[in-house]
mmCIF file of C-alpha atoms and ligand atoms in Angstrom:
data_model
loop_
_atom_site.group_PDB
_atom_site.id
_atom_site.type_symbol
_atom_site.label_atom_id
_atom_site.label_comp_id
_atom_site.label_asym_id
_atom_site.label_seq_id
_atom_site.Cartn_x
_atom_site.Cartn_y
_atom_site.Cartn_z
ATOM 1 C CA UNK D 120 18.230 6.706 2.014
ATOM 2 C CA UNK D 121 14.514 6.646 2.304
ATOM 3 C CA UNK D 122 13.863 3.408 -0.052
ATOM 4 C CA UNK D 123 11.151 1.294 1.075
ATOM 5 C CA UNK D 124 11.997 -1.890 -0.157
ATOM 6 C CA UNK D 125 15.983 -1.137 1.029
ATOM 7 C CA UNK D 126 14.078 -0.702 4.410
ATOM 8 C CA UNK D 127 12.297 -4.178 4.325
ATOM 9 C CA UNK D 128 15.511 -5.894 3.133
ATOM 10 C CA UNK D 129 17.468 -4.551 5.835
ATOM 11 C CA UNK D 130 14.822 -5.255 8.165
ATOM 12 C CA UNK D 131 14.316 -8.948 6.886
ATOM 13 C CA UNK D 132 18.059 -9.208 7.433
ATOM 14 C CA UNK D 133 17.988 -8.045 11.216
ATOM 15 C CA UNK D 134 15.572 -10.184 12.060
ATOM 16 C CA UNK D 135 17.301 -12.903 10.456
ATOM 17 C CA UNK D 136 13.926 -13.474 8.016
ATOM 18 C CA UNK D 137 12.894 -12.829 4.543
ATOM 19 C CA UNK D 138 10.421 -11.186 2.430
ATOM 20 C CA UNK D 139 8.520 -12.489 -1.001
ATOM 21 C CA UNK D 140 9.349 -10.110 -4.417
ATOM 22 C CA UNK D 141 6.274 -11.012 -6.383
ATOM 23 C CA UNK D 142 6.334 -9.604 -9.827
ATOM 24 C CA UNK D 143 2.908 -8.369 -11.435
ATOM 25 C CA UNK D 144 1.917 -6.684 -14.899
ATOM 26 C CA UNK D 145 -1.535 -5.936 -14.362
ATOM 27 C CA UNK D 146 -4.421 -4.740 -11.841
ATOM 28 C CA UNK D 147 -5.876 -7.381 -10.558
ATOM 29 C CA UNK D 148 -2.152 -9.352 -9.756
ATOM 30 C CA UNK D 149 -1.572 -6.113 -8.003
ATOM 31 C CA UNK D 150 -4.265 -5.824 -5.793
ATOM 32 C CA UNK D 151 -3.789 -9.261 -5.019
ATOM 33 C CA UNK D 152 -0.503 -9.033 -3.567
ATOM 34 C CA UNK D 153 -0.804 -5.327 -2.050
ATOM 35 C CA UNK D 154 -3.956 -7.121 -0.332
ATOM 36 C CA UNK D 155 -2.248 -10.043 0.597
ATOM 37 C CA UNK D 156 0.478 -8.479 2.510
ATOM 38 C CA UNK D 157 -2.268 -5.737 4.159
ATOM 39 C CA UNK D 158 -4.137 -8.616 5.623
ATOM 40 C CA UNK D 159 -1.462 -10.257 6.894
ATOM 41 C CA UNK D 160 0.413 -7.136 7.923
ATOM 42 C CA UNK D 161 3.468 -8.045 6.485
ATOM 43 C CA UNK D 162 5.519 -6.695 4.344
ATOM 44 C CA UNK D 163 6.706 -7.584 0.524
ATOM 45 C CA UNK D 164 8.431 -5.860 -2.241
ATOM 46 C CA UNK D 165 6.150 -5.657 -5.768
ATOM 47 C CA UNK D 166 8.120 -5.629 -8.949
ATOM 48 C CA UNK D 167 7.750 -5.290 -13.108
ATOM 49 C CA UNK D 168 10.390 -5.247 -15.294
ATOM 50 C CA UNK D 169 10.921 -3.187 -18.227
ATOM 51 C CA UNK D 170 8.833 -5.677 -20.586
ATOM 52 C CA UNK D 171 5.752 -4.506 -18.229
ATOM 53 C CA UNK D 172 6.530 -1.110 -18.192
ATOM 54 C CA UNK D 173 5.554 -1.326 -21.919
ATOM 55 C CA UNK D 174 3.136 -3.311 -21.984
ATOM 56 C CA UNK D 175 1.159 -1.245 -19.825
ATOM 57 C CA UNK D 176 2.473 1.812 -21.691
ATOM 58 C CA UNK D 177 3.944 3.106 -18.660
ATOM 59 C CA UNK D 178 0.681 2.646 -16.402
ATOM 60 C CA UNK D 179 2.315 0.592 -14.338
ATOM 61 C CA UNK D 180 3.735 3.428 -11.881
ATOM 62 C CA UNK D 181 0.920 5.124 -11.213
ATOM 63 C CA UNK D 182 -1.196 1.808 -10.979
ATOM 64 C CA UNK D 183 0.965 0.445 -8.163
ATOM 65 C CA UNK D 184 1.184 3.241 -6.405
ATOM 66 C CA UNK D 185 -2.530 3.997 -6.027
ATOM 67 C CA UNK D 186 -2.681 0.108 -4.917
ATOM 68 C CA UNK D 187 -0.327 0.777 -2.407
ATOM 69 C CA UNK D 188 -1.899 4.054 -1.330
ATOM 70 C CA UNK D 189 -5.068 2.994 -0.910
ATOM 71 C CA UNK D 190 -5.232 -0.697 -0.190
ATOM 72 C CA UNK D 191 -1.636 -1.031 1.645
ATOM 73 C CA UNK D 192 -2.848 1.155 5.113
ATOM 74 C CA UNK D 193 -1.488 -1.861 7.108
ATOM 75 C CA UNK D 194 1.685 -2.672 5.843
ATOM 76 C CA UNK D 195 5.031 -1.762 4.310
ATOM 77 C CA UNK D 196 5.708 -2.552 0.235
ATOM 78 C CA UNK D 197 8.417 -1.385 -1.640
ATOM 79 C CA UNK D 198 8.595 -0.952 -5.243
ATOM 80 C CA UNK D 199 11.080 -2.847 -7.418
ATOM 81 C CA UNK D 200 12.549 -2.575 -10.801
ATOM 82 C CA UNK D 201 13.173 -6.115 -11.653
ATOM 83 C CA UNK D 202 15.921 -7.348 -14.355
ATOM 84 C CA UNK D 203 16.441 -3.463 -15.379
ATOM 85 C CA UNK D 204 19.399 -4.071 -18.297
ATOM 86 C CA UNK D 205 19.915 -0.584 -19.458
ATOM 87 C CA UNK D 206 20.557 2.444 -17.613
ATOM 88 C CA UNK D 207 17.491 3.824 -19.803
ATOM 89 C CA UNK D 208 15.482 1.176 -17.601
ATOM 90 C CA UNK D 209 16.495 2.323 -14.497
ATOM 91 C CA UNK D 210 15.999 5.941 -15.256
ATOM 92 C CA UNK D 211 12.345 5.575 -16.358
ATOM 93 C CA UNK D 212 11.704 3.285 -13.428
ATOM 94 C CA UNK D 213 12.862 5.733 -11.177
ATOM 95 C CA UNK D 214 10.655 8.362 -12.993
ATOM 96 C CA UNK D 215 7.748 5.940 -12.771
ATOM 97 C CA UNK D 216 7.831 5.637 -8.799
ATOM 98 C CA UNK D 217 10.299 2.470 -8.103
ATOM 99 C CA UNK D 218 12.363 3.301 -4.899
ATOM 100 C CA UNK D 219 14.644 -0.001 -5.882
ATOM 101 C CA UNK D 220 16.079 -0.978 -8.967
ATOM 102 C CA UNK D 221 17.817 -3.717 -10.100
ATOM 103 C CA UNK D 222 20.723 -3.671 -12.758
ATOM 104 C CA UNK D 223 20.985 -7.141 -14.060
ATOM 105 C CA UNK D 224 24.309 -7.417 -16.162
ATOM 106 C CA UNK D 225 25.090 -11.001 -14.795
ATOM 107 C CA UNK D 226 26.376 -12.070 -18.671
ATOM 108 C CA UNK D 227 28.606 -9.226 -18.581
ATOM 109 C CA UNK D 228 32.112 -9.727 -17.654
ATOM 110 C CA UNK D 229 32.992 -8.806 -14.023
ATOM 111 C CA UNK D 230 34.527 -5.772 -14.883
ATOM 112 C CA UNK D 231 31.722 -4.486 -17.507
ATOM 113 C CA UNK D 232 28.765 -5.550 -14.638
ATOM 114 C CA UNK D 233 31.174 -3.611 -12.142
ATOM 115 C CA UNK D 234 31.214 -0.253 -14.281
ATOM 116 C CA UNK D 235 27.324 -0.217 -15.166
ATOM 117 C CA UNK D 236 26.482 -0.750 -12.178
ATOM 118 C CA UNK D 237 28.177 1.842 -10.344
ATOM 119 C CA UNK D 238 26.835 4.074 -12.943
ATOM 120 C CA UNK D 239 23.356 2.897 -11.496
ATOM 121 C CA UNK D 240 24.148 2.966 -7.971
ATOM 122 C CA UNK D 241 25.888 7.156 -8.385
ATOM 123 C CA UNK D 242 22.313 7.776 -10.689
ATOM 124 C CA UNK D 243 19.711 5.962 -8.119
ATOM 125 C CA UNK D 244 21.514 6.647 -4.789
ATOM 126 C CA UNK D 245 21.567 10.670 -6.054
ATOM 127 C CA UNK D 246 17.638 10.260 -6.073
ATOM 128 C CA UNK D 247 17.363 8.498 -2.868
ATOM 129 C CA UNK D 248 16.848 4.894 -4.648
ATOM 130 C CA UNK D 249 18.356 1.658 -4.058
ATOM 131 C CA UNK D 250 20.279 -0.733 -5.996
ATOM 132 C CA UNK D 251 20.084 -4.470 -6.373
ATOM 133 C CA UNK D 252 23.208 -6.055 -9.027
ATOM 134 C CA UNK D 253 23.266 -9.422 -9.922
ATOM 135 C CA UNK D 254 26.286 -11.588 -10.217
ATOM 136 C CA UNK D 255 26.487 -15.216 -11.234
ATOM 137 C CA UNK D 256 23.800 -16.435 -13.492
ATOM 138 C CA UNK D 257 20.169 -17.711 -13.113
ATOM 139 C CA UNK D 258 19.385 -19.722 -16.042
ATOM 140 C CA UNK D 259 16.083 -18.876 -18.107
ATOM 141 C CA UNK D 260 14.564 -21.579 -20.075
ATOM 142 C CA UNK D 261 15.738 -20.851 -24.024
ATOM 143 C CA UNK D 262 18.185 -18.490 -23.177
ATOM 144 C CA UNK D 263 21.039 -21.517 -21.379
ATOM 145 C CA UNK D 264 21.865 -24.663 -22.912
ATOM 146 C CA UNK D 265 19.981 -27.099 -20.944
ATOM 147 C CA UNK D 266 23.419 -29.457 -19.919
ATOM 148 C CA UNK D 267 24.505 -26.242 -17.915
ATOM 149 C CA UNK D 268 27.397 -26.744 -15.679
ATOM 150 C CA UNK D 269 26.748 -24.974 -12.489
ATOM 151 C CA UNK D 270 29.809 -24.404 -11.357
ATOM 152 C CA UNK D 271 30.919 -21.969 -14.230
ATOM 153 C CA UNK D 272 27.661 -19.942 -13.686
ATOM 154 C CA UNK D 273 26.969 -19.649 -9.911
ATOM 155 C CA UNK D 274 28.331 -17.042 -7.748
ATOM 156 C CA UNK D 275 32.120 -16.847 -6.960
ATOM 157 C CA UNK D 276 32.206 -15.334 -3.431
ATOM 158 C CA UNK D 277 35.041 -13.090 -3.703
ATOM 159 C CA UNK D 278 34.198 -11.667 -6.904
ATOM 160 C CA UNK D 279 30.526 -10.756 -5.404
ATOM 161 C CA UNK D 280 32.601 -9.168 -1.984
ATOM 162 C CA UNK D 281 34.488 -6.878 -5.028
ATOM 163 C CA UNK D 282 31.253 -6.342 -6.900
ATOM 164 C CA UNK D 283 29.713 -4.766 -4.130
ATOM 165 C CA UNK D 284 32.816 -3.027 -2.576
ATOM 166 C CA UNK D 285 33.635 -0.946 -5.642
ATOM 167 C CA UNK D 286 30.242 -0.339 -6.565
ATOM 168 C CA UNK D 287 28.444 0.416 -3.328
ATOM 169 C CA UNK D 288 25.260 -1.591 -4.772
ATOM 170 C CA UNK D 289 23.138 -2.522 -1.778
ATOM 171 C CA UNK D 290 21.027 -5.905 -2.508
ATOM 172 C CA UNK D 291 22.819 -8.578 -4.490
ATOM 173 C CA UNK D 292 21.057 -11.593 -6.231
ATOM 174 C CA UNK D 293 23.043 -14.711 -6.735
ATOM 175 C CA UNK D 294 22.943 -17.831 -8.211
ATOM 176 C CA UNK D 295 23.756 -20.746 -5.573
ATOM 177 C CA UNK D 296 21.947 -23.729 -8.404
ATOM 178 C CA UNK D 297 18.530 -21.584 -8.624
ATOM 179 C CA UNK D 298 16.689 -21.078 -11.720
ATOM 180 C CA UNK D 299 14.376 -18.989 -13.435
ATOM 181 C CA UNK D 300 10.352 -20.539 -13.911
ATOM 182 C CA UNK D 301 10.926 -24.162 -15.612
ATOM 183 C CA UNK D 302 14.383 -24.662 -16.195
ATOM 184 C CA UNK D 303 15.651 -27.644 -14.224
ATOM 185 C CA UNK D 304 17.554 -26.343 -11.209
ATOM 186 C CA UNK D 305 20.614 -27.977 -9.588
ATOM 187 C CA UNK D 306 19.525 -30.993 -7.725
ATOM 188 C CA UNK D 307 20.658 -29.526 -4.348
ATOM 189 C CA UNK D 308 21.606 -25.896 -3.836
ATOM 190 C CA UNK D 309 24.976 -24.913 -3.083
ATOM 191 C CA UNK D 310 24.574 -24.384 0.608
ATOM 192 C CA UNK D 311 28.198 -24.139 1.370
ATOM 193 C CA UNK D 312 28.396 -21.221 -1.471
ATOM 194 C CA UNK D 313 25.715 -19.277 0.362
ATOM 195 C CA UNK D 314 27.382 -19.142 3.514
ATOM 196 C CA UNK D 315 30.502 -18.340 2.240
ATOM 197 C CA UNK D 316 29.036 -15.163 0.157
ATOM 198 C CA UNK D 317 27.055 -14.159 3.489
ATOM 199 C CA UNK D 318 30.453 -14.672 5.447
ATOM 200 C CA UNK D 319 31.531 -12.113 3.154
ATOM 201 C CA UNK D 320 28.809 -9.387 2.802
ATOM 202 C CA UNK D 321 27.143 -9.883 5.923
ATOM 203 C CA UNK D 322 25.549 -5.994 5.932
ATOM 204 C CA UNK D 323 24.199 -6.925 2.287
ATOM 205 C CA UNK D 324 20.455 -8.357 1.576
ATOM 206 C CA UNK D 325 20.978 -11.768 -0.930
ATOM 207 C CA UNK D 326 18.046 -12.129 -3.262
ATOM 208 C CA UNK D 327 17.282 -15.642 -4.282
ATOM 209 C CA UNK D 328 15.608 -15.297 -7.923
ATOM 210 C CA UNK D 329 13.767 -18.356 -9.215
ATOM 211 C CA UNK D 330 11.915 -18.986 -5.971
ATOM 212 C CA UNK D 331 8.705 -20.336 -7.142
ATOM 213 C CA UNK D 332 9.412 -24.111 -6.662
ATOM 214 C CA UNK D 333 11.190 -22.888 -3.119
ATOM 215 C CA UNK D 334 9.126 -24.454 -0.232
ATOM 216 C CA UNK D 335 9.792 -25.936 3.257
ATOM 217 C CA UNK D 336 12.974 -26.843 4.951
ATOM 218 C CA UNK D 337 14.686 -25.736 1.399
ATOM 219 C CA UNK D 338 13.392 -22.758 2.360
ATOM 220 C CA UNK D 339 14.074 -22.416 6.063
ATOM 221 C CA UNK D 340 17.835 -23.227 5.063
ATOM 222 C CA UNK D 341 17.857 -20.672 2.637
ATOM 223 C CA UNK D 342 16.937 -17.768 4.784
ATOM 224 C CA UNK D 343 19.401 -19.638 7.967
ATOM 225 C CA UNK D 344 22.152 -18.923 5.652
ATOM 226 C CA UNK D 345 21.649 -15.655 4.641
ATOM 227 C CA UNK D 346 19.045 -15.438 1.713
ATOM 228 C CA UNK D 347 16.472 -12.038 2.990
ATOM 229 C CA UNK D 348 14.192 -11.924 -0.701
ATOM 230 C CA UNK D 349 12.958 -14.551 -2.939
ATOM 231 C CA UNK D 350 11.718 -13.511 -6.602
ATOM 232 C CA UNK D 351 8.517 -15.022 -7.794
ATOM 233 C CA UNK D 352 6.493 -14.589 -10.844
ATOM 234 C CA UNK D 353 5.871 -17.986 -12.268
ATOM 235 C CA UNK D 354 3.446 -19.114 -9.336
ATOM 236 C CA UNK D 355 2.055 -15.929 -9.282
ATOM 237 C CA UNK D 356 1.459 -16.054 -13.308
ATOM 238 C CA UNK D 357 0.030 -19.721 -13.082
ATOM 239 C CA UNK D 358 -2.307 -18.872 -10.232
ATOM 240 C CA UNK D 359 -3.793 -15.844 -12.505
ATOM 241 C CA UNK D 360 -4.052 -17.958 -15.731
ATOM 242 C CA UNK D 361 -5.166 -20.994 -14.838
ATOM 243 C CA UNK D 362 -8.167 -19.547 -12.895
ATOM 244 C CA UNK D 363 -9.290 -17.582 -15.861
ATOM 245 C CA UNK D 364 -8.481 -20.336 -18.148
ATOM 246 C CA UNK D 365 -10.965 -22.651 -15.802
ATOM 247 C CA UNK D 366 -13.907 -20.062 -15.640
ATOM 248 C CA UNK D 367 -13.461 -19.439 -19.614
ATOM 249 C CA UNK D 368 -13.083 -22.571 -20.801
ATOM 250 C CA UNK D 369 -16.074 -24.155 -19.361
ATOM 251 C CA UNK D 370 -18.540 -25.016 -22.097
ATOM 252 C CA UNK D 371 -21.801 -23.244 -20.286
ATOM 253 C CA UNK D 372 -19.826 -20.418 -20.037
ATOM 254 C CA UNK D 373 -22.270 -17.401 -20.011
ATOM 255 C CA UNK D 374 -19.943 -15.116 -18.519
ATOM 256 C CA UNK D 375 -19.877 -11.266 -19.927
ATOM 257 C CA UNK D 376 -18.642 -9.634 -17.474
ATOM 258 C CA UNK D 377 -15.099 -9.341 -17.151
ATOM 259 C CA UNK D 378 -15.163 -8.402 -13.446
ATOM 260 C CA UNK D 379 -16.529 -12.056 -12.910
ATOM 261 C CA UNK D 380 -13.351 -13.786 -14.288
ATOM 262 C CA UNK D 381 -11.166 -11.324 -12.823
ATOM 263 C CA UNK D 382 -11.742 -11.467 -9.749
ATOM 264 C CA UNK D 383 -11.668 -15.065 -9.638
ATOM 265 C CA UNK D 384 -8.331 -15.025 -10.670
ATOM 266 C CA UNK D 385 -7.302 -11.893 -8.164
ATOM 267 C CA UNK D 386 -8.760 -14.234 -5.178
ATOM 268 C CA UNK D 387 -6.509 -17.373 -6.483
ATOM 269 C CA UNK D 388 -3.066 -15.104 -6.945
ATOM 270 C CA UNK D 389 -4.027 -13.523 -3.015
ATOM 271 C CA UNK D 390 -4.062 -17.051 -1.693
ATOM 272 C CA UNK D 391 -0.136 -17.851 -3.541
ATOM 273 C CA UNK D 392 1.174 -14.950 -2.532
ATOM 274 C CA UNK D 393 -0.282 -15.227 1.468
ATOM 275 C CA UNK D 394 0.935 -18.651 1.499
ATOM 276 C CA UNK D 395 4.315 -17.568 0.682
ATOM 277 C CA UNK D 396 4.672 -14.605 2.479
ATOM 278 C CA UNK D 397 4.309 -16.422 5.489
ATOM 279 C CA UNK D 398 6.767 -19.105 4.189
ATOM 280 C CA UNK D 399 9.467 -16.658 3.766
ATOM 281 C CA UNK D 400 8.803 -15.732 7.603
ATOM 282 C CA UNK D 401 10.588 -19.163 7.650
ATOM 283 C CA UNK D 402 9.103 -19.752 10.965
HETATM 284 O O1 G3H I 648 12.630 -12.929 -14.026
HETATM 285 C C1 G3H I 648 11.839 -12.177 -14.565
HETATM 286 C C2 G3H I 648 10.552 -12.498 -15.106
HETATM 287 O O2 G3H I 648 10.107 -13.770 -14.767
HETATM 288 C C3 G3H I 648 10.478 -12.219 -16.587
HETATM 289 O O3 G3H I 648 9.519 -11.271 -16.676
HETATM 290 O O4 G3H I 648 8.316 -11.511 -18.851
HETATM 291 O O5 G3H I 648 8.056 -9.509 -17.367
HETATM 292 O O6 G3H I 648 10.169 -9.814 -18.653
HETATM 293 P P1 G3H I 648 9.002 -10.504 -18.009
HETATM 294 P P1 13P I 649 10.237 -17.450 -11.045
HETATM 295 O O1 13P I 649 9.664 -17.090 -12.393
HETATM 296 O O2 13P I 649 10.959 -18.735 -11.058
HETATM 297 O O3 13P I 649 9.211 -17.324 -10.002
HETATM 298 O O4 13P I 649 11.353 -16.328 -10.753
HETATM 299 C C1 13P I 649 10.970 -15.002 -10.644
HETATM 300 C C2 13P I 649 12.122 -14.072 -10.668
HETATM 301 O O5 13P I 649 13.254 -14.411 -10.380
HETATM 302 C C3 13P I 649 11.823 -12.692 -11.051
HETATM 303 O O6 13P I 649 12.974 -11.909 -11.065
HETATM 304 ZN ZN1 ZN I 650 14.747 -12.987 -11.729
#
């Protein structure tokens, strides 16, 4: 299989290292992260989900790939469905350019995420595009009650060893007390869990989702026991909005040209997403 992003995973996993997954929506985020990782020359894996891919009426394809063509000379990006829920999102991803997808049917029963997502796997593998399931949960903020027990929702080891047995899926994320943006995650991840789903798919990249509050030895642990991707949109998004919400808000504002904000705003999200990519190096 030719997939880019299945190529940095496996890499990352070699070399006993990880990658950032930084999710973007729009031009500027995307330049900023295809430049970070050029100047650096490192890799990372660039993502939307389905919620971009309309909001940019379907732009969003095209727009990344250009990025990549022409500002990406230097290093290696993959492109990454993420939190595809329907096999219509995975189909129009893959006609859009992504060489990953991910099939996120975590609140499905076992055997209902097991069945989708081999139909994913047998649709994207056909086309030379990877697969990335989920299994256990990763609370969003309004979608969980906030008193969640943990242990109900994060990952049961043998059940992700059958998930990706009988489906052939080739990235798994899991849920080891990690959390989506704001919700409150568990107070110490569940290292022991980790280890014990690595033990058990140790030719399989585990994606951490939730990353953006991820730093230092948390970090280094993380990757030590087996995690080779960490999701992150949240720092990305606050980077972008708070530098446009500075430059806008000031009273003597005179600004009129958009490019002026902008690119404020692209400089701010290129210095996030260096800082992490070199974090998830976890040297
Ligand atoms: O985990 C995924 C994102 O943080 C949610 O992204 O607002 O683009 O659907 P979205
Ligand atoms: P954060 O929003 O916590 O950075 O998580 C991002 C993510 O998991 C995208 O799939
Ligand atoms: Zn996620």
């Amino acid at each position: 299989m030719k997939s880019k992003t299945l190529e940095i995973l496996k890499k990352a996993m070699k070399n006993k290292t990880a990658v950032g997954a930084f999710n973007t929506s729009n031009m500027e985020v995307t330049q900023a992260i295809v430049m970070a990782s050029n100047e650096l020359k490192k890799p990372c894996i660039i993502q939307s989900t389905s919620s971009t891919v309309e909001y940019t009426f379907e732009t969003i394809g095209d727009l990344v790939c250009s990025n990549i063509e022409k500002l990406g000379k230097d290093t290696k990006i993959g492109f990454h469905l993420d939190h595809g829920h329907r096999l219509h999102d995975i189909v129009k991803a893959i006609d859009l350019g992504m060489d990953s997808v991910m099939i996120d049917a975590s609140r499905a029963l076992l055997k209902d995420n097991i069945d989708i997502t081999k139909k994913v796997v047998e649709y994207a593998h056909s086309r030379g595009v990877a697969v990335q399931a989920e299994l256990g949960k990763v609370p969003y903020l309004g979608k969980e009650k906030l008193d969640i027990n943990w242990e109900e929702i994060m990952t049961d080891p043998d059940e992700a060893k059958r998930l990706v047995d009988e489906t052939g899926v080739d990235a798994l994320a899991i849920g080891i007390g990690n959390a989506h943006g704001f919700f409150r995650e568990k107070s110490e991840p569940d290292w022991a869990r980790l280890e014990a789903i690595n033990a058990k798919l140790p030719d399989t990249p585990l994606i951490l989702h939730g990353a953006s509050d991820w730093e230092g030895e948390k970090v280094k642990k993380a990757i030590k026991l087996g995690i080779n991707a960490f999701n992150i949109d949240t720092d990305v998004r606050i980077a972008f909005c708070s530098a446009i919400c500075k430059v806008s808000s000031d009273k003597h504002c005179e600004v009129t040209d958009p490019r002026k904000i902008l690119e404020i705003a692209r400089e701010d999200v290129k210095k996030v997403v260096k800082q992490k990519i070199e974090m998830f190096l976890g040297k």
